[in-house]
């Protein structure tokens, strides 16, 4: 018998990056799970904890921690603000610090904050088609500065892992807030 051409193991919607397939997992992060992330604690407390801030689709063809493999995902950050600060992801260093990652913009508009281990922070604009190389030893966080969902694709080594602890302690030195209707970077309200 000749070899068979099989169906792909996963499928991606080319427009918004939505993933489907057996090895695709979907997760949701609500405001209630983001204590200490936003600067304005009063505004944070006044918002319903069940508010969805972001969702992640992840295609894991190999198990996390596997050396030599890759993981693939799409992150969807909702539009919204806590006080003047735009909705964003928790942000993390990779547990294996030297592991890098690619991000690319799919829909909406936002900012990618990156911070090295010395706390030096840079910010790149994310728009459909923008491509972002996140080097190793660099924490990363997505911020939605628009009024529609920000969809961003990602591909990273399967053994990278996530370290949220260091970010929870020191935060990022820059925040993205709205001033006169526009997103600006500020050092105020540093966690
Ligand atoms: C994977 C990666 C993304 C994020 C996602 C959610 O290494 O960078 O898939 O995991 O954008 O953000 P966090 O993980 O910071 O909650
Ligand atoms: Mn990452």
PDB file of C-alpha atoms and ligand atoms in Angstrom:
ATOM      1  CA  UNK A   1       0.000   0.000   0.000  1.00  0.00           C
ATOM      2  CA  UNK A   2       1.279   3.484  -0.800  1.00  0.00           C
ATOM      3  CA  UNK A   3       1.710   6.151   1.854  1.00  0.00           C
ATOM      4  CA  UNK A   4      -1.313   8.342   2.587  1.00  0.00           C
ATOM      5  CA  UNK A   5      -1.528  12.114   2.583  1.00  0.00           C
ATOM      6  CA  UNK A   6      -3.029  12.973   5.950  1.00  0.00           C
ATOM      7  CA  UNK A   7      -5.036  15.975   7.085  1.00  0.00           C
ATOM      8  CA  UNK A   8      -3.052  18.637   8.962  1.00  0.00           C
ATOM      9  CA  UNK A   9      -2.970  18.203  12.731  1.00  0.00           C
ATOM     10  CA  UNK A  10      -4.023  21.801  13.300  1.00  0.00           C
ATOM     11  CA  UNK A  11      -5.613  24.600  11.328  1.00  0.00           C
ATOM     12  CA  UNK A  12      -5.205  28.354  11.683  1.00  0.00           C
ATOM     13  CA  UNK A  13      -7.587  31.054  10.536  1.00  0.00           C
ATOM     14  CA  UNK A  14      -5.225  33.216   8.493  1.00  0.00           C
ATOM     15  CA  UNK A  15      -7.089  36.396   9.361  1.00  0.00           C
ATOM     16  CA  UNK A  16      -7.303  36.272  13.144  1.00  0.00           C
ATOM     17  CA  UNK A  17      -4.961  33.404  14.030  1.00  0.00           C
ATOM     18  CA  UNK A  18      -7.701  31.274  15.643  1.00  0.00           C
ATOM     19  CA  UNK A  19      -6.395  27.735  16.094  1.00  0.00           C
ATOM     20  CA  UNK A  20      -8.214  24.436  16.019  1.00  0.00           C
ATOM     21  CA  UNK A  21      -7.102  20.837  16.237  1.00  0.00           C
ATOM     22  CA  UNK A  22      -6.639  18.085  18.773  1.00  0.00           C
ATOM     23  CA  UNK A  23      -3.523  19.520  20.373  1.00  0.00           C
ATOM     24  CA  UNK A  24      -4.950  23.034  20.660  1.00  0.00           C
ATOM     25  CA  UNK A  25      -5.714  24.338  24.158  1.00  0.00           C
ATOM     26  CA  UNK A  26      -7.637  27.525  24.884  1.00  0.00           C
ATOM     27  CA  UNK A  27      -7.324  29.567  28.051  1.00  0.00           C
ATOM     28  CA  UNK A  28      -8.825  32.749  29.469  1.00  0.00           C
ATOM     29  CA  UNK A  29      -7.358  35.318  31.856  1.00  0.00           C
ATOM     30  CA  UNK A  30      -9.767  37.488  33.829  1.00  0.00           C
ATOM     31  CA  UNK A  31      -9.144  40.690  35.782  1.00  0.00           C
ATOM     32  CA  UNK A  32      -9.569  38.712  38.991  1.00  0.00           C
ATOM     33  CA  UNK A  33      -6.444  36.735  38.067  1.00  0.00           C
ATOM     34  CA  UNK A  34      -4.395  39.876  37.462  1.00  0.00           C
ATOM     35  CA  UNK A  35      -3.956  41.300  40.958  1.00  0.00           C
ATOM     36  CA  UNK A  36      -0.972  43.628  41.203  1.00  0.00           C
ATOM     37  CA  UNK A  37      -0.610  43.959  37.424  1.00  0.00           C
ATOM     38  CA  UNK A  38      -2.245  47.370  36.946  1.00  0.00           C
ATOM     39  CA  UNK A  39      -1.078  50.549  38.707  1.00  0.00           C
ATOM     40  CA  UNK A  40      -4.471  51.994  39.714  1.00  0.00           C
ATOM     41  CA  UNK A  41      -5.602  49.666  42.508  1.00  0.00           C
ATOM     42  CA  UNK A  42      -8.829  51.657  43.129  1.00  0.00           C
ATOM     43  CA  UNK A  43      -9.913  51.444  39.496  1.00  0.00           C
ATOM     44  CA  UNK A  44      -8.947  47.760  39.535  1.00  0.00           C
ATOM     45  CA  UNK A  45     -11.129  47.088  42.587  1.00  0.00           C
ATOM     46  CA  UNK A  46     -14.108  48.845  40.978  1.00  0.00           C
ATOM     47  CA  UNK A  47     -14.156  46.536  37.925  1.00  0.00           C
ATOM     48  CA  UNK A  48     -15.827  43.099  37.894  1.00  0.00           C
ATOM     49  CA  UNK A  49     -13.275  40.354  38.539  1.00  0.00           C
ATOM     50  CA  UNK A  50     -14.845  38.155  35.847  1.00  0.00           C
ATOM     51  CA  UNK A  51     -14.022  40.682  33.089  1.00  0.00           C
ATOM     52  CA  UNK A  52     -12.016  38.861  30.414  1.00  0.00           C
ATOM     53  CA  UNK A  53      -8.700  40.631  29.739  1.00  0.00           C
ATOM     54  CA  UNK A  54      -7.135  38.115  27.347  1.00  0.00           C
ATOM     55  CA  UNK A  55      -7.476  34.682  25.820  1.00  0.00           C
ATOM     56  CA  UNK A  56      -4.778  32.401  24.438  1.00  0.00           C
ATOM     57  CA  UNK A  57      -5.001  29.624  21.847  1.00  0.00           C
ATOM     58  CA  UNK A  58      -2.009  27.298  22.037  1.00  0.00           C
ATOM     59  CA  UNK A  59      -1.053  24.518  19.654  1.00  0.00           C
ATOM     60  CA  UNK A  60       1.309  22.106  21.421  1.00  0.00           C
ATOM     61  CA  UNK A  61       2.425  19.414  18.938  1.00  0.00           C
ATOM     62  CA  UNK A  62       4.887  18.319  21.663  1.00  0.00           C
ATOM     63  CA  UNK A  63       4.523  18.556  25.448  1.00  0.00           C
ATOM     64  CA  UNK A  64       5.745  21.696  27.193  1.00  0.00           C
ATOM     65  CA  UNK A  65       9.308  21.207  28.551  1.00  0.00           C
ATOM     66  CA  UNK A  66      10.235  19.078  25.503  1.00  0.00           C
ATOM     67  CA  UNK A  67      13.702  20.027  24.303  1.00  0.00           C
ATOM     68  CA  UNK A  68      14.029  20.828  20.616  1.00  0.00           C
ATOM     69  CA  UNK A  69      10.325  21.332  19.847  1.00  0.00           C
ATOM     70  CA  UNK A  70       8.232  24.405  19.162  1.00  0.00           C
ATOM     71  CA  UNK A  71       4.929  25.719  20.476  1.00  0.00           C
ATOM     72  CA  UNK A  72       2.585  27.988  18.548  1.00  0.00           C
ATOM     73  CA  UNK A  73      -0.085  30.334  19.814  1.00  0.00           C
ATOM     74  CA  UNK A  74      -2.362  33.271  19.281  1.00  0.00           C
ATOM     75  CA  UNK A  75      -3.076  35.787  22.047  1.00  0.00           C
ATOM     76  CA  UNK A  76      -6.236  37.917  22.052  1.00  0.00           C
ATOM     77  CA  UNK A  77      -6.083  40.956  24.318  1.00  0.00           C
ATOM     78  CA  UNK A  78      -9.465  42.626  24.800  1.00  0.00           C
ATOM     79  CA  UNK A  79      -9.848  46.400  24.449  1.00  0.00           C
ATOM     80  CA  UNK A  80     -10.250  48.091  27.814  1.00  0.00           C
ATOM     81  CA  UNK A  81      -8.504  50.029  30.556  1.00  0.00           C
ATOM     82  CA  UNK A  82      -7.939  49.960  34.293  1.00  0.00           C
ATOM     83  CA  UNK A  83      -7.963  53.661  35.164  1.00  0.00           C
ATOM     84  CA  UNK A  84      -5.916  55.092  32.280  1.00  0.00           C
ATOM     85  CA  UNK A  85      -3.884  51.940  31.757  1.00  0.00           C
ATOM     86  CA  UNK A  86      -4.677  49.714  28.785  1.00  0.00           C
ATOM     87  CA  UNK A  87      -5.515  46.029  29.183  1.00  0.00           C
ATOM     88  CA  UNK A  88      -2.409  43.884  28.853  1.00  0.00           C
ATOM     89  CA  UNK A  89      -0.981  40.435  29.490  1.00  0.00           C
ATOM     90  CA  UNK A  90       0.739  39.480  32.725  1.00  0.00           C
ATOM     91  CA  UNK A  91       4.098  39.299  31.000  1.00  0.00           C
ATOM     92  CA  UNK A  92       6.938  36.896  31.679  1.00  0.00           C
ATOM     93  CA  UNK A  93      10.556  35.934  31.264  1.00  0.00           C
ATOM     94  CA  UNK A  94      11.062  32.451  29.911  1.00  0.00           C
ATOM     95  CA  UNK A  95      12.050  30.018  32.630  1.00  0.00           C
ATOM     96  CA  UNK A  96      14.971  28.974  30.448  1.00  0.00           C
ATOM     97  CA  UNK A  97      16.170  32.532  30.139  1.00  0.00           C
ATOM     98  CA  UNK A  98      18.059  32.176  26.868  1.00  0.00           C
ATOM     99  CA  UNK A  99      14.978  31.108  24.879  1.00  0.00           C
ATOM    100  CA  UNK A 100      13.689  33.654  22.348  1.00  0.00           C
ATOM    101  CA  UNK A 101      10.305  33.996  20.654  1.00  0.00           C
ATOM    102  CA  UNK A 102       8.635  35.459  17.574  1.00  0.00           C
ATOM    103  CA  UNK A 103       5.444  37.543  17.813  1.00  0.00           C
ATOM    104  CA  UNK A 104       3.490  38.961  14.857  1.00  0.00           C
ATOM    105  CA  UNK A 105       0.515  41.291  14.695  1.00  0.00           C
ATOM    106  CA  UNK A 106      -2.712  39.911  13.174  1.00  0.00           C
ATOM    107  CA  UNK A 107      -5.584  42.229  14.096  1.00  0.00           C
ATOM    108  CA  UNK A 108      -5.995  45.398  16.117  1.00  0.00           C
ATOM    109  CA  UNK A 109      -3.337  47.680  17.466  1.00  0.00           C
ATOM    110  CA  UNK A 110      -1.053  47.525  20.442  1.00  0.00           C
ATOM    111  CA  UNK A 111       2.369  47.700  21.989  1.00  0.00           C
ATOM    112  CA  UNK A 112       4.887  44.990  22.819  1.00  0.00           C
ATOM    113  CA  UNK A 113       6.843  45.872  25.951  1.00  0.00           C
ATOM    114  CA  UNK A 114      10.192  44.132  26.325  1.00  0.00           C
ATOM    115  CA  UNK A 115      12.547  44.302  29.297  1.00  0.00           C
ATOM    116  CA  UNK A 116      16.015  42.865  29.733  1.00  0.00           C
ATOM    117  CA  UNK A 117      17.364  41.471  33.007  1.00  0.00           C
ATOM    118  CA  UNK A 118      18.828  44.871  33.933  1.00  0.00           C
ATOM    119  CA  UNK A 119      15.314  46.371  33.768  1.00  0.00           C
ATOM    120  CA  UNK A 120      15.928  48.252  30.504  1.00  0.00           C
ATOM    121  CA  UNK A 121      12.615  48.493  28.684  1.00  0.00           C
ATOM    122  CA  UNK A 122      11.710  49.018  25.030  1.00  0.00           C
ATOM    123  CA  UNK A 123       8.325  49.273  23.308  1.00  0.00           C
ATOM    124  CA  UNK A 124       7.390  48.257  19.751  1.00  0.00           C
ATOM    125  CA  UNK A 125       4.175  49.126  17.945  1.00  0.00           C
ATOM    126  CA  UNK A 126       2.076  46.077  17.038  1.00  0.00           C
ATOM    127  CA  UNK A 127      -0.160  46.264  13.950  1.00  0.00           C
ATOM    128  CA  UNK A 128      -1.348  43.661  11.415  1.00  0.00           C
ATOM    129  CA  UNK A 129       1.796  42.317   9.759  1.00  0.00           C
ATOM    130  CA  UNK A 130       4.285  43.678  12.291  1.00  0.00           C
ATOM    131  CA  UNK A 131       6.953  41.137  13.190  1.00  0.00           C
ATOM    132  CA  UNK A 132       8.696  41.100  16.542  1.00  0.00           C
ATOM    133  CA  UNK A 133      11.773  39.155  17.566  1.00  0.00           C
ATOM    134  CA  UNK A 134      11.959  38.757  21.327  1.00  0.00           C
ATOM    135  CA  UNK A 135      15.538  37.784  22.186  1.00  0.00           C
ATOM    136  CA  UNK A 136      16.414  35.465  25.056  1.00  0.00           C
ATOM    137  CA  UNK A 137      16.791  37.010  28.526  1.00  0.00           C
ATOM    138  CA  UNK A 138      13.934  39.408  27.684  1.00  0.00           C
ATOM    139  CA  UNK A 139      10.576  39.681  29.457  1.00  0.00           C
ATOM    140  CA  UNK A 140       7.616  40.449  27.202  1.00  0.00           C
ATOM    141  CA  UNK A 141       4.086  41.808  27.611  1.00  0.00           C
ATOM    142  CA  UNK A 142       1.350  42.734  25.098  1.00  0.00           C
ATOM    143  CA  UNK A 143      -0.783  45.857  25.541  1.00  0.00           C
ATOM    144  CA  UNK A 144      -3.967  46.580  23.568  1.00  0.00           C
ATOM    145  CA  UNK A 145      -4.015  50.308  22.781  1.00  0.00           C
ATOM    146  CA  UNK A 146      -6.918  50.100  20.328  1.00  0.00           C
ATOM    147  CA  UNK A 147     -10.660  49.746  20.603  1.00  0.00           C
ATOM    148  CA  UNK A 148     -10.946  46.281  19.063  1.00  0.00           C
ATOM    149  CA  UNK A 149      -9.391  42.957  20.106  1.00  0.00           C
ATOM    150  CA  UNK A 150      -5.629  42.783  19.600  1.00  0.00           C
ATOM    151  CA  UNK A 151      -4.685  39.424  18.020  1.00  0.00           C
ATOM    152  CA  UNK A 152      -1.008  38.454  18.036  1.00  0.00           C
ATOM    153  CA  UNK A 153       0.628  35.229  16.839  1.00  0.00           C
ATOM    154  CA  UNK A 154       3.569  33.636  18.641  1.00  0.00           C
ATOM    155  CA  UNK A 155       6.075  30.803  18.196  1.00  0.00           C
ATOM    156  CA  UNK A 156       8.532  29.755  20.890  1.00  0.00           C
ATOM    157  CA  UNK A 157      10.708  26.809  21.961  1.00  0.00           C
ATOM    158  CA  UNK A 158       8.742  24.128  23.789  1.00  0.00           C
ATOM    159  CA  UNK A 159      11.266  24.007  26.639  1.00  0.00           C
ATOM    160  CA  UNK A 160      11.160  27.795  27.250  1.00  0.00           C
ATOM    161  CA  UNK A 161       8.677  27.673  30.127  1.00  0.00           C
ATOM    162  CA  UNK A 162       7.250  30.772  31.836  1.00  0.00           C
ATOM    163  CA  UNK A 163       8.573  32.673  34.820  1.00  0.00           C
ATOM    164  CA  UNK A 164       5.883  35.035  36.109  1.00  0.00           C
ATOM    165  CA  UNK A 165       7.457  35.442  39.558  1.00  0.00           C
ATOM    166  CA  UNK A 166      10.146  37.984  38.678  1.00  0.00           C
ATOM    167  CA  UNK A 167       7.615  40.198  36.888  1.00  0.00           C
ATOM    168  CA  UNK A 168       5.213  39.981  39.831  1.00  0.00           C
ATOM    169  CA  UNK A 169       7.985  41.305  42.091  1.00  0.00           C
ATOM    170  CA  UNK A 170       9.507  44.082  40.006  1.00  0.00           C
ATOM    171  CA  UNK A 171       7.000  44.779  37.219  1.00  0.00           C
ATOM    172  CA  UNK A 172       8.012  46.558  34.007  1.00  0.00           C
ATOM    173  CA  UNK A 173       9.543  50.053  34.344  1.00  0.00           C
ATOM    174  CA  UNK A 174       7.184  51.376  31.651  1.00  0.00           C
ATOM    175  CA  UNK A 175       3.403  51.373  31.511  1.00  0.00           C
ATOM    176  CA  UNK A 176       1.165  52.246  28.558  1.00  0.00           C
ATOM    177  CA  UNK A 177      -1.577  54.731  29.437  1.00  0.00           C
ATOM    178  CA  UNK A 178      -4.061  56.869  27.539  1.00  0.00           C
ATOM    179  CA  UNK A 179      -3.391  60.632  27.460  1.00  0.00           C
ATOM    180  CA  UNK A 180      -5.704  62.852  25.377  1.00  0.00           C
ATOM    181  CA  UNK A 181      -6.986  59.782  23.566  1.00  0.00           C
ATOM    182  CA  UNK A 182      -3.526  58.506  22.620  1.00  0.00           C
ATOM    183  CA  UNK A 183      -1.281  55.795  24.048  1.00  0.00           C
ATOM    184  CA  UNK A 184       1.861  57.065  25.763  1.00  0.00           C
ATOM    185  CA  UNK A 185       4.595  55.425  27.831  1.00  0.00           C
ATOM    186  CA  UNK A 186       4.905  56.443  31.453  1.00  0.00           C
ATOM    187  CA  UNK A 187       7.180  55.578  34.363  1.00  0.00           C
ATOM    188  CA  UNK A 188       4.452  56.556  36.816  1.00  0.00           C
ATOM    189  CA  UNK A 189       2.738  54.030  39.047  1.00  0.00           C
ATOM    190  CA  UNK A 190       5.626  51.612  38.895  1.00  0.00           C
ATOM    191  CA  UNK A 191       4.680  48.441  40.689  1.00  0.00           C
TER     192      UNK A 191
HETATM  193  C1  LIG B   1       4.490  32.285  25.158  1.00  0.00           C
HETATM  194  C2  LIG B   1       4.039  33.695  25.039  1.00  0.00           C
HETATM  195  C3  LIG B   1       2.584  33.996  24.793  1.00  0.00           C
HETATM  196  C4  LIG B   1       1.972  34.431  26.139  1.00  0.00           C
HETATM  197  C5  LIG B   1       0.555  34.971  26.047  1.00  0.00           C
HETATM  198  C6  LIG B   1      -0.066  35.283  27.408  1.00  0.00           C
HETATM  199  O1  LIG B   1       5.824  32.223  25.554  1.00  0.00           O
HETATM  200  O2  LIG B   1       4.820  34.619  25.196  1.00  0.00           O
HETATM  201  O3  LIG B   1       1.901  32.925  24.251  1.00  0.00           O
HETATM  202  O4  LIG B   1       2.052  33.338  27.024  1.00  0.00           O
HETATM  203  O5  LIG B   1       0.564  36.156  25.299  1.00  0.00           O
HETATM  204  O6  LIG B   1       0.752  36.140  28.156  1.00  0.00           O
HETATM  205  P1  LIG B   1       1.255  35.710  29.599  1.00  0.00           P
HETATM  206  O7  LIG B   1       1.884  34.351  29.449  1.00  0.00           O
HETATM  207  O8  LIG B   1       2.250  36.743  29.996  1.00  0.00           O
HETATM  208  O9  LIG B   1       0.059  35.632  30.499  1.00  0.00           O
HETATM  209 MN1  LIG B   2       6.895  34.085  25.866  1.00  0.00          MN
END
